[in-house]
Amino acid sequence: MARVVVHVMPKAEILDPQGQAIVGALGRLGITGVSDVRQGKRFELEVDDTVSDETLEHVAETLLANTVIEDFSVHREDA
Amino acid sequence: MARVVVHVMPKAEILDPQGQAIVGALGRLGITGVSDVRQGKRFELEVDDTVSDETLEHVAETLLANTVIEDFSVHREDA
């Protein structure tokens, strides 16, 4: 068994209203110095050692990310 | 300016229906070998160098995570 992490983030050119809401909330809370926030997703998968990198890319691209508006990255974590 | 990443994941003892939905979808798509999926959030913050680690912990704990049901971790990324 291995742990695989997939990060999915909105593309740089896509507006991120959730992140902008956080920036606004920080200002109202009196916390300065945070100029930008972007919110994405993190998936932690427990996979058999038989699962190939190609399969993981396919899962991330088709099921976990919407590649029209999101970028993704796949990382195998060391046990 | 520095990039700070905050990961927020459901606590281990909390049911994660989104993750379980993904496990079910993988099975229907014929992809085997993925035994568990948990879905959390990833925040990417652009912060001034003046922002302390304590401030970042405070932001993550109060604004980004619901610590009743979620764990969080804060990482500074090297420029």
XYZ file of C-alpha atoms in Angstrom:
158
model
C 0.000 0.000 0.000
C 1.161 3.482 -0.775
C -0.142 6.936 -0.055
C -0.701 9.111 -3.098
C -1.542 12.798 -2.831
C -3.281 14.724 -5.612
C -3.433 18.508 -5.473
C -6.019 20.313 -7.578
C -5.822 24.104 -7.825
C -7.741 26.640 -9.900
C -5.710 27.726 -12.928
C -3.877 31.020 -12.491
C -6.121 32.806 -14.992
C -9.339 31.605 -13.318
C -10.977 33.826 -10.711
C -11.095 32.186 -7.281
C -13.994 33.728 -5.343
C -13.439 31.462 -2.314
C -9.856 32.621 -2.026
C -10.865 36.255 -2.476
C -13.476 35.849 0.273
C -10.713 34.652 2.600
C -8.540 37.652 1.723
C -11.482 39.905 2.551
C -12.134 38.139 5.854
C -8.473 38.476 6.859
C -8.681 42.213 6.317
C -11.802 42.492 8.459
C -10.082 40.451 11.199
C -7.190 42.929 11.214
C -4.617 40.502 9.855
C -2.347 42.244 7.366
C 0.372 40.981 5.087
C -1.560 38.302 3.212
C -1.927 39.569 -0.342
C -3.498 36.590 -2.074
C -5.196 33.308 -1.205
C -6.183 30.560 -3.599
C -8.268 27.601 -2.484
C -7.951 24.186 -4.046
C -8.367 20.568 -3.118
C -6.142 17.896 -1.657
C -6.933 14.210 -2.135
C -5.188 11.455 -0.176
C -5.478 8.049 -1.853
C -4.489 4.680 -0.410
C -3.445 2.594 -3.399
C -2.047 -0.882 -3.985
C 1.511 -1.087 -5.258
C 0.064 -2.524 -8.489
C -1.500 0.819 -9.463
C 0.632 2.498 -12.124
C 1.535 6.152 -12.399
C -0.444 6.255 -15.671
C -3.574 5.044 -13.868
C -3.124 7.664 -11.168
C -2.704 10.429 -13.773
C -5.849 9.167 -15.499
C -7.829 9.182 -12.236
C -6.648 12.677 -11.352
C -7.335 14.057 -14.824
C -10.779 12.538 -15.345
C -12.278 12.209 -11.878
C -10.547 14.551 -9.426
C -9.817 17.646 -11.513
C -11.780 19.632 -14.064
C -8.900 20.375 -16.392
C -10.768 23.179 -18.129
C -10.421 25.342 -15.024
C -8.051 23.419 -12.736
C -4.467 22.201 -12.714
C -3.503 19.033 -10.869
C -0.357 17.338 -9.629
C 0.164 13.760 -8.432
C 2.736 12.855 -5.767
C 3.605 9.466 -4.338
C 4.499 9.817 -0.671
C 7.264 7.690 0.777
C 6.024 5.128 3.263
C 6.921 37.641 -0.296
C 6.667 33.989 0.533
C 4.333 31.205 -0.453
C 2.628 29.429 2.419
C 0.577 26.272 1.944
C -2.094 25.161 4.403
C -3.546 21.668 4.154
C -6.878 20.940 5.831
C -8.061 17.327 6.007
C -11.020 15.676 7.734
C -9.934 14.028 10.979
C -9.365 10.275 10.713
C -12.399 9.484 12.849
C -14.723 11.687 10.763
C -16.664 10.129 7.904
C -15.713 11.610 4.543
C -18.674 11.157 2.182
C -16.932 12.992 -0.678
C -13.986 10.626 -0.493
C -16.265 7.607 -0.299
C -18.158 8.838 -3.364
C -14.855 8.918 -5.265
C -14.028 5.360 -4.162
C -17.426 4.267 -5.445
C -16.944 6.072 -8.764
C -13.540 4.448 -9.257
C -15.141 1.036 -8.839
C -17.825 1.846 -11.400
C -15.136 3.060 -13.830
C -13.345 -0.277 -13.505
C -10.276 1.126 -11.738
C -9.136 -1.255 -9.006
C -6.475 -0.962 -6.355
C -7.592 2.273 -4.699
C -8.860 1.307 -1.257
C -9.502 4.685 0.318
C -9.804 8.325 -0.691
C -10.072 11.315 1.599
C -10.809 14.787 0.297
C -9.537 17.899 1.961
C -8.519 21.425 1.075
C -5.320 23.109 0.016
C -4.812 26.842 0.467
C -1.965 28.746 -1.164
C -1.262 32.076 0.543
C 1.045 34.839 -0.652
C 2.344 36.503 2.501
C 4.781 39.281 3.363
C 7.966 38.250 5.132
C 6.703 40.176 8.157
C 3.925 37.639 8.826
C 4.930 35.383 11.717
C 4.436 31.646 12.026
C 2.122 32.341 14.968
C -0.105 34.528 12.793
C -0.224 31.849 10.108
C -1.177 29.177 12.667
C -3.883 31.504 13.984
C -5.276 32.109 10.477
C -5.282 28.396 9.678
C -6.892 27.443 12.976
C -9.603 30.086 13.061
C -10.408 30.844 9.433
C -9.304 27.977 7.185
C -10.000 24.872 9.278
C -12.861 23.768 11.474
C -10.773 22.112 14.158
C -13.730 20.190 15.550
C -13.744 17.978 12.463
C -10.557 18.878 10.579
C -6.803 18.743 11.079
C -4.537 21.324 9.477
C -0.862 21.779 8.734
C 1.041 24.908 7.703
C 4.105 24.794 5.451
C 6.316 27.614 4.233
C 7.527 26.884 0.723
C 11.045 27.861 -0.273
C 11.115 30.621 -2.856
